[in-house]
Coordinates of N, CA, C and O in Angstrom, one line a residue:
X1 N 0.6 -1.4 0.0 CA -0.2 0.0 -0.3 C 0.4 0.8 0.1 O 1.4 1.7 0.5
X2 N 0.4 2.3 -1.1 CA 1.1 3.2 -0.8 C 1.4 4.6 0.7 O 0.1 4.2 1.1
X3 N 2.2 5.1 0.9 CA 2.7 5.6 2.1 C 1.4 6.5 2.2 O 0.6 6.8 3.5
X4 N 0.8 7.2 1.2 CA 0.0 8.2 1.3 C -1.6 7.6 1.9 O -1.7 8.2 3.0
X5 N -1.7 6.1 1.2 CA -3.3 5.9 1.9 C -2.7 5.0 2.7 O -4.0 5.5 4.0
X6 N -1.6 5.0 3.8 CA -1.8 4.6 5.0 C -1.7 5.7 6.3 O -2.3 5.4 6.7
X7 N -0.9 6.8 5.4 CA -1.5 8.0 6.2 C -2.7 8.7 6.5 O -3.1 8.8 8.1
X8 N -3.5 8.1 5.3 CA -5.3 8.5 5.7 C -5.5 7.6 6.2 O -6.8 8.1 6.7
X9 N -5.4 6.5 6.2 CA -6.4 5.6 6.8 C -6.2 5.5 8.0 O -6.6 5.5 9.1
X10 N -5.2 6.4 8.6 CA -4.6 6.2 10.1 C -5.6 6.9 10.4 O -5.6 7.4 11.7
X11 N -5.2 8.3 9.7 CA -6.2 9.5 10.3 C -7.3 9.3 10.3 O -8.3 9.4 11.1
X12 N -8.2 8.4 9.6 CA -9.5 8.4 9.4 C -9.8 7.4 10.7 O -11.2 8.0 12.1
X13 N -8.7 6.9 10.4 CA -9.0 5.6 12.1 C -8.6 6.9 13.2 O -10.1 6.3 14.3
X14 N -7.9 7.7 13.5 CA -7.7 8.2 14.7 C -8.9 9.2 15.0 O -9.3 8.5 16.3
X15 N -9.8 9.8 13.9 CA -10.8 10.5 14.0 C -11.9 9.7 14.3 O -12.3 10.4 15.4
X16 N -12.0 8.5 14.2 CA -13.2 7.0 14.3 C -13.0 7.6 15.8 O -14.8 7.3 16.5
X17 N -12.3 7.2 16.1 CA -11.6 6.8 17.6 C -11.9 7.7 18.5 O -12.5 7.6 19.8
X18 N -11.8 8.7 18.4 CA -11.7 10.0 18.9 C -12.9 10.5 18.9 O -13.1 11.1 20.4
X19 N -13.7 10.1 17.9 CA -15.1 10.8 18.4 C -16.4 9.9 19.2 O -17.1 10.3 19.2
X20 N -15.6 8.6 19.4 CA -16.5 8.3 20.3 C -16.9 8.5 21.4 O -15.5 9.3 21.8
X21 N -17.9 8.9 22.3 CA -18.3 9.7 23.4 C -17.7 8.1 24.5 O -16.9 6.7 24.7
X22 N -16.8 8.9 25.1 CA -16.0 8.6 26.1 C -14.8 8.2 25.6 O -13.6 7.2 26.7
X23 N -14.0 8.0 24.8 CA -12.7 8.1 24.2 C -11.5 8.4 25.2 O -11.2 9.4 25.2
X24 N -10.8 7.7 25.6 CA -9.8 7.5 25.9 C -8.5 9.7 24.7 O -9.3 9.2 23.3
X25 N -8.1 10.3 25.8 CA -7.6 11.1 24.5 C -6.3 11.0 23.4 O -5.9 9.6 23.4
X26 N -6.5 12.1 22.9 CA -5.1 10.7 21.2 C -4.2 10.1 21.3 O -3.5 9.9 21.3
X27 N -4.1 11.4 22.6 CA -2.1 10.5 22.9 C -1.8 9.1 23.6 O -1.1 9.1 23.8
X28 N -2.8 8.7 23.8 CA -3.1 7.1 24.8 C -3.2 6.2 23.6 O -3.4 5.4 23.4
X29 N -3.5 7.1 22.2 CA -3.3 6.0 21.0 C -4.3 4.5 21.0 O -5.7 4.9 21.6
X30 N -4.2 4.1 20.2 CA -5.8 2.8 19.9 C -5.5 2.1 21.2 O -5.1 1.9 21.8
X31 N -7.3 2.0 21.2 CA -7.1 1.0 21.9 C -6.8 -0.4 21.4 O -6.8 -1.4 20.5
X32 N -5.5 -1.0 22.3 CA -4.9 -2.0 21.7 C -5.1 -3.1 22.3 O -5.3 -4.7 21.7
X33 N -5.9 -3.5 23.8 CA -6.2 -4.4 24.3 C -8.0 -5.2 24.0 O -8.6 -4.0 24.1
X34 N -7.9 -5.8 23.0 CA -9.5 -6.6 23.0 C -10.5 -6.7 24.3 O -10.0 -7.5 25.4
X35 N -11.3 -6.7 24.2 CA -12.4 -6.9 25.5 C -12.4 -8.3 26.4 O -12.3 -9.3 25.1
X36 N -10.9 -8.0 27.5 CA -11.5 -9.3 27.9 C -12.6 -10.5 28.6 O -12.3 -11.6 28.7
X37 N -13.4 -9.5 28.3 CA -14.7 -10.4 28.9 C -15.5 -11.0 27.3 O -16.6 -12.0 27.2
X38 N -15.2 -11.1 26.4 CA -15.9 -11.6 25.5 C -16.0 -13.3 25.1 O -14.9 -13.1 25.5
X39 N -16.7 -13.1 23.8 CA -16.5 -14.8 24.1 C -15.0 -15.5 23.4 O -15.0 -17.0 23.6
X40 N -14.3 -15.2 22.3 CA -13.4 -15.0 21.7 C -12.1 -15.6 23.0 O -11.7 -16.6 22.4
X41 N -12.3 -14.1 23.8 CA -11.5 -14.1 24.7 C -11.7 -15.4 26.0 O -10.4 -16.3 26.1
X42 N -12.7 -15.2 26.0 CA -13.1 -16.6 27.4 C -12.4 -18.2 26.4 O -11.5 -19.4 27.1
X43 N -13.0 -18.8 25.0 CA -12.2 -19.4 24.6 C -10.1 -19.1 24.4 O -10.0 -20.2 24.6
X44 N -9.9 -18.0 24.3 CA -8.9 -18.3 24.1 C -8.1 -18.8 25.3 O -7.5 -19.0 25.5
X45 N -8.7 -18.3 26.7 CA -8.6 -18.7 27.8 C -8.7 -19.7 28.1 O -7.5 -20.7 28.6
X46 N -9.1 -20.7 27.4 CA -9.4 -22.1 28.0 C -8.7 -22.7 27.2 O -8.3 -23.3 27.4
X47 N -9.1 -22.5 25.6 CA -7.0 -23.1 25.4 C -5.8 -23.2 25.7 O -5.7 -24.0 25.6
X48 N -5.5 -22.2 25.8 CA -4.6 -21.9 27.2 C -3.9 -22.9 27.7 O -3.2 -23.6 28.6
X49 N -5.5 -22.6 29.0 CA -5.1 -23.9 29.9 C -5.3 -25.0 29.5 O -4.4 -26.1 30.1
X50 N -6.2 -26.1 28.5 CA -6.1 -26.6 27.5 C -4.5 -27.2 28.0 O -3.7 -28.2 27.7
X51 N -3.8 -26.4 26.6 CA -2.4 -26.3 26.6 C -1.1 -26.2 27.9 O -0.7 -27.5 27.7
X52 N -1.6 -25.4 28.2 CA -1.1 -25.0 30.7 C -1.2 -26.0 30.8 O -0.3 -27.1 31.6
X53 N -2.5 -26.7 30.8 CA -2.0 -28.2 32.1 C -1.2 -29.7 31.6 O -1.3 -29.7 30.0
X54 N -1.3 -30.7 32.0 CA -0.6 -31.5 32.2 C -1.3 -32.5 30.8 O -0.6 -33.5 31.0
X55 N -2.6 -32.4 31.2 CA -3.3 -33.1 30.3 C -3.8 -32.3 29.0 O -3.2 -31.3 28.7
X56 N -4.8 -32.5 27.8 CA -5.6 -32.2 27.4 C -4.5 -31.8 26.5 O -4.2 -32.5 25.4
X57 N -4.1 -31.1 25.6 CA -2.8 -30.8 24.6 C -1.5 -30.2 25.1 O -1.0 -29.6 24.7
X58 N -1.5 -32.0 26.0 CA 0.2 -31.8 26.4 C 1.0 -31.9 25.0 O 2.3 -31.3 25.1
X59 N 0.6 -32.9 24.0 CA 1.7 -32.9 22.7 C 2.0 -31.9 22.8 O 3.0 -31.6 22.0
X60 N 0.9 -30.7 22.4 CA 1.3 -30.1 21.1 C 2.1 -28.7 21.9 O 3.2 -28.1 21.8
X61 N 1.5 -28.7 23.5 CA 2.7 -27.6 24.5 C 4.2 -28.4 24.2 O 5.5 -27.6 24.0
X62 N 4.4 -29.7 24.5 CA 5.9 -30.6 24.6 C 6.0 -29.8 23.2 O 7.0 -29.4 22.9
X63 N 5.4 -29.9 22.3 CA 6.1 -30.1 20.5 C 6.1 -28.8 20.5 O 8.0 -28.4 19.9
X64 N 5.9 -27.5 21.3 CA 6.3 -26.0 21.5 C 7.7 -25.8 21.9 O 7.8 -24.9 22.5
X65 N 7.8 -26.6 23.8 CA 8.9 -26.5 24.1 C 7.8 -25.5 25.4 O 8.8 -24.3 25.9
X66 N 7.0 -25.3 25.4 CA 5.9 -24.3 26.7 C 6.0 -25.3 27.9 O 5.5 -26.5 28.2
X67 N 6.4 -24.2 28.9 CA 6.0 -25.0 30.4 C 4.5 -26.0 30.3 O 3.9 -25.4 30.3
X68 N 5.1 -26.4 31.4 CA 3.6 -26.7 32.1 C 2.8 -25.2 32.8 O 4.0 -24.9 33.8
X69 N 2.3 -25.0 33.1 CA 1.5 -24.2 33.7 C -0.2 -23.9 33.9 O -1.3 -24.0 33.0
X70 N -0.2 -24.3 35.3 CA -1.2 -24.3 35.5 C -2.1 -23.2 35.6 O -2.3 -22.0 35.2
X71 N -4.0 -23.8 35.8 CA -4.9 -22.3 35.3 C -4.7 -21.6 35.9 O -5.1 -20.6 35.1
X72 N -3.8 -21.4 37.0 CA -4.1 -19.9 38.1 C -3.1 -19.6 37.7 O -3.2 -18.1 38.3
X73 N -1.9 -19.9 36.8 CA -1.4 -18.8 36.3 C -1.2 -18.8 34.4 O -1.1 -18.0 34.3
X74 N -2.6 -18.8 34.8 CA -3.3 -18.2 33.4 C -5.0 -17.2 33.4 O -5.7 -17.7 34.1
X75 N -4.1 -15.7 32.8 CA -5.5 -14.9 32.9 C -5.2 -13.7 32.0 O -3.7 -13.7 31.2
X76 N -6.2 -13.4 31.9 CA -6.6 -12.4 30.0 C -6.1 -11.1 31.3 O -6.3 -11.6 32.0
X77 N -5.7 -10.9 30.3 CA -4.5 -9.1 30.2 C -5.7 -8.0 30.0 O -5.9 -7.9 28.9
X78 N -6.5 -6.8 30.2 CA -6.7 -5.9 29.9 C -5.9 -4.2 29.8 O -6.6 -3.1 29.9
X79 N -4.7 -4.8 30.5 CA -3.7 -3.3 30.7 C -3.3 -3.0 28.7 O -2.8 -3.9 29.0
X80 N -3.5 -2.2 28.9 CA -3.4 -1.0 27.6 C -2.1 -1.2 27.2 O -1.1 -1.3 26.2
X81 N -1.0 -0.4 28.3 CA 0.4 -0.7 27.9 C 0.8 -2.2 28.0 O 1.4 -2.0 26.9
X82 N 0.8 -2.8 28.4 CA 1.3 -4.0 28.1 C 0.2 -5.0 26.8 O 1.8 -5.4 26.2
X83 N -0.4 -4.2 26.2 CA -1.0 -4.6 25.2 C -0.9 -3.6 23.9 O -0.2 -4.7 22.6
X84 N -0.3 -2.9 24.3 CA 0.3 -1.7 23.1 C 1.7 -3.2 23.0 O 2.8 -2.7 22.0
X85 N 2.7 -2.8 24.4 CA 3.9 -3.4 23.6 C 4.5 -4.7 23.0 O 4.6 -5.4 22.5
X86 N 2.4 -5.7 23.3 CA 2.5 -6.9 22.2 C 2.1 -7.0 20.9 O 2.8 -7.5 20.4
X87 N 1.2 -5.7 21.2 CA 1.9 -6.0 19.7 C 2.4 -4.8 19.7 O 3.2 -5.9 17.9
X88 N 3.1 -4.5 19.4 CA 4.9 -4.0 19.2 C 5.2 -4.9 18.6 O 6.4 -4.6 17.9
X89 N 5.7 -5.8 19.8 CA 6.5 -6.8 19.7 C 6.2 -8.2 18.6 O 7.7 -8.5 18.0
X90 N 4.2 -8.4 18.4 CA 4.4 -9.0 17.2 C 4.6 -8.3 15.9 O 5.3 -9.0 15.2
X91 N 4.2 -7.3 15.9 CA 4.7 -6.4 14.9 C 6.3 -7.0 14.4 O 6.7 -7.1 13.3
X92 N 6.8 -6.6 15.3 CA 8.8 -6.6 15.5 C 8.5 -7.5 14.3 O 9.4 -8.2 13.4
X93 N 8.2 -8.6 15.0 CA 8.8 -10.5 14.3 C 8.2 -10.6 13.4 O 8.6 -11.0 12.2
X94 N 6.9 -9.6 12.9 CA 6.3 -10.3 11.4 C 6.7 -9.0 10.6 O 5.7 -9.0 9.2
X95 N 7.4 -8.3 10.3 CA 8.3 -6.9 10.3 C 8.4 -7.6 8.1 O 7.6 -6.4 8.1
X96 N 8.6 -8.2 8.1 CA 8.9 -8.6 6.7 C 7.6 -9.4 6.1 O 7.8 -9.8 4.9
X97 N 6.3 -9.5 7.0 CA 5.6 -10.7 6.2 C 4.1 -9.7 6.1 O 4.1 -9.3 6.9
X98 N 4.4 -9.5 4.6 CA 2.9 -8.5 4.6 C 1.6 -8.9 4.7 O 1.2 -8.0 4.8
X99 N 1.8 -10.2 4.7 CA 0.5 -10.3 4.9 C -0.6 -10.9 6.0 O -1.6 -10.5 6.1
X100 N 0.8 -10.4 7.1 CA 0.3 -9.4 8.4 C -0.3 -8.3 9.2 O 1.1 -7.8 8.8
X101 N -1.1 -8.4 9.2 CA -1.9 -7.1 9.7 C -1.0 -6.3 11.3 O -0.4 -7.1 11.6
X102 N -0.5 -4.6 10.4 CA 0.4 -4.7 11.3 C -0.5 -3.5 12.4 O -1.5 -2.8 12.7
X103 N -0.3 -3.5 13.3 CA -0.9 -2.1 14.8 C -2.4 -3.1 15.2 O -3.0 -1.9 15.7
X104 N -2.7 -3.5 15.1 CA -4.3 -4.3 15.4 C -4.5 -4.6 16.5 O -3.0 -4.9 17.2
X105 N -5.3 -4.3 17.0 CA -5.5 -4.7 18.5 C -6.1 -6.8 18.6 O -6.2 -7.2 18.1
X106 N -5.4 -7.3 20.2 CA -4.9 -8.5 20.1 C -6.0 -8.6 21.6 O -5.7 -7.8 22.7
X107 N -6.5 -10.6 21.8 CA -6.5 -10.9 23.0 C -4.7 -10.9 23.7 O -4.0 -11.5 23.0
X108 N -4.9 -10.6 25.6 CA -3.2 -10.7 25.3 C -4.2 -11.5 26.7 O -5.1 -11.3 27.7
X109 N -2.8 -12.7 27.4 CA -3.1 -13.9 28.6 C -1.5 -13.9 28.9 O -0.8 -13.7 27.8
X110 N -2.1 -13.5 30.4 CA -0.6 -13.8 31.1 C -1.0 -15.6 31.3 O -1.7 -16.5 31.3
X111 N 0.7 -15.9 30.3 CA 0.5 -18.1 31.0 C 2.2 -17.8 31.4 O 3.2 -18.1 31.4
X112 N 2.0 -17.7 33.1 CA 3.0 -18.3 33.7 C 3.8 -16.5 33.6 O 3.4 -15.9 34.1
X113 N 5.4 -16.7 33.6 CA 5.6 -16.2 33.4 C 6.0 -15.4 32.3 O 6.6 -14.8 31.7
X114 N 5.0 -15.3 31.3 CA 4.9 -15.2 29.9 C 3.7 -15.2 29.1 O 2.7 -14.5 30.1
X115 N 3.5 -14.0 28.1 CA 2.3 -13.8 27.7 C 2.4 -14.1 26.2 O 3.2 -15.4 25.9
X116 N 1.0 -14.3 25.8 CA 0.7 -15.3 24.8 C -0.5 -14.3 24.1 O -1.1 -13.9 24.9
X117 N 0.0 -13.8 23.4 CA -0.9 -13.1 22.4 C -1.4 -13.1 21.2 O -1.1 -14.3 20.0
X118 N -2.9 -13.3 21.5 CA -4.0 -13.0 19.9 C -4.3 -12.7 19.5 O -5.3 -11.5 19.6
X119 N -4.2 -12.0 17.9 CA -5.0 -11.1 17.1 C -5.6 -12.2 16.0 O -5.8 -12.3 15.2
X120 N -7.3 -11.8 16.6 CA -8.4 -12.4 16.1 C -8.6 -12.2 14.5 O -8.6 -13.5 13.6
X121 N -8.1 -11.1 13.4 CA -8.6 -10.9 12.5 C -6.8 -11.1 12.0 O -7.5 -10.9 11.1
X122 N -6.3 -12.0 12.1 CA -4.7 -12.5 11.4 C -5.0 -13.7 11.5 O -4.8 -15.0 12.1
X123 N -5.0 -14.3 9.6 CA -5.6 -16.4 10.0 C -4.0 -16.1 8.7 O -4.8 -15.9 7.7
X124 N -4.0 -17.2 8.4 CA -3.2 -18.4 7.7 C -4.5 -19.8 6.6 O -4.0 -20.2 7.5
X125 N -5.4 -18.7 6.6 CA -6.5 -19.7 5.9 C -7.3 -19.5 6.7 O -7.5 -18.8 7.5
X126 N -7.3 -20.9 7.1 CA -8.5 -21.4 8.4 C -7.6 -20.9 9.4 O -8.7 -21.5 10.8
X127 N -6.3 -20.9 9.7 CA -6.0 -21.2 10.7 C -5.7 -19.8 11.7 O -4.8 -18.6 10.7
X128 N -6.1 -19.4 13.3 CA -5.4 -18.3 14.3 C -4.0 -18.5 14.5 O -3.4 -19.4 14.3
X129 N -3.1 -17.9 15.1 CA -2.2 -18.0 15.5 C -1.9 -17.3 16.8 O -2.8 -16.0 16.7
X130 N -1.3 -18.2 17.6 CA -0.6 -16.8 19.2 C 0.6 -17.2 18.2 O 1.6 -18.3 18.9
X131 N 0.8 -15.9 19.1 CA 2.4 -16.0 20.0 C 3.2 -15.8 21.2 O 2.3 -14.7 21.5
X132 N 3.6 -16.6 21.7 CA 4.6 -16.4 23.0 C 6.1 -15.4 23.1 O 6.0 -15.6 21.9
X133 N 5.2 -14.6 23.7 CA 7.4 -13.9 24.4 C 7.0 -14.1 26.1 O 6.1 -14.4 26.4
X134 N 8.0 -13.9 25.9 CA 8.7 -13.5 27.4 C 8.1 -12.6 27.9 O 7.2 -11.7 27.6
X135 N 8.4 -12.5 29.6 CA 8.3 -11.2 29.8 C 8.8 -9.9 29.9 O 8.2 -8.8 30.8
X136 N 9.3 -9.9 28.6 CA 10.0 -8.0 28.3 C 9.5 -8.7 26.7 O 10.5 -7.5 26.1
X137 N 8.5 -9.0 27.1 CA 8.2 -9.6 25.1 C 8.9 -9.7 23.8 O 9.1 -8.8 22.8
X138 N 10.3 -10.3 24.3 CA 10.8 -10.9 23.7 C 10.3 -12.7 22.7 O 9.7 -13.2 23.5
X139 N 10.5 -12.6 22.0 CA 9.0 -13.6 20.9 C 10.0 -14.5 21.4 O 11.2 -14.8 21.5
X140 N 9.0 -15.9 21.9 CA 9.5 -17.3 21.9 C 9.1 -18.2 21.9 O 10.1 -19.2 20.6
X141 N 8.0 -18.2 21.2 CA 7.0 -19.3 19.7 C 6.0 -19.0 19.5 O 5.4 -18.2 20.2
X142 N 6.2 -18.9 18.5 CA 4.6 -18.9 18.0 C 3.1 -20.2 17.6 O 4.1 -21.5 17.3
X143 N 2.0 -20.3 17.4 CA 1.3 -21.5 17.6 C 0.2 -21.3 16.4 O -0.3 -20.3 16.3
X144 N 0.2 -22.2 16.1 CA -1.2 -21.9 14.0 C -1.8 -23.0 15.5 O -1.6 -24.1 15.4
X145 N -3.2 -22.3 14.9 CA -4.2 -23.3 16.0 C -5.9 -23.1 15.3 O -6.2 -22.1 14.8

């Protein structure tokens, strides 16, 4: 996409966001977190519990070298700063991949000492992606699901 179109699209998105009643100030940036209470968020958290537990999707967990993580150490995050960092980290990992949307809000969860980021608007065909980051938002592993 040409830079002029990107700038125009960003300006229109910012205008739409700012004009929403009760929206945060423009300096706060776009909303980075998707609602931690909607149906997709609950399914995401349930999926992570299955991966983290010693049963369920243990083979998947072992195949990508994730640690066993009890359900009480898995929780959805709605902190905008953490979501912003996850979006930026994910964008950085996918910088050279034109088909991966950049700057899009996502679901974020703590997974033990790690974070799991799920951008529902990015699919590789029928598959969604979950990216796991350490506590400094350094990429650890990605999972198609």
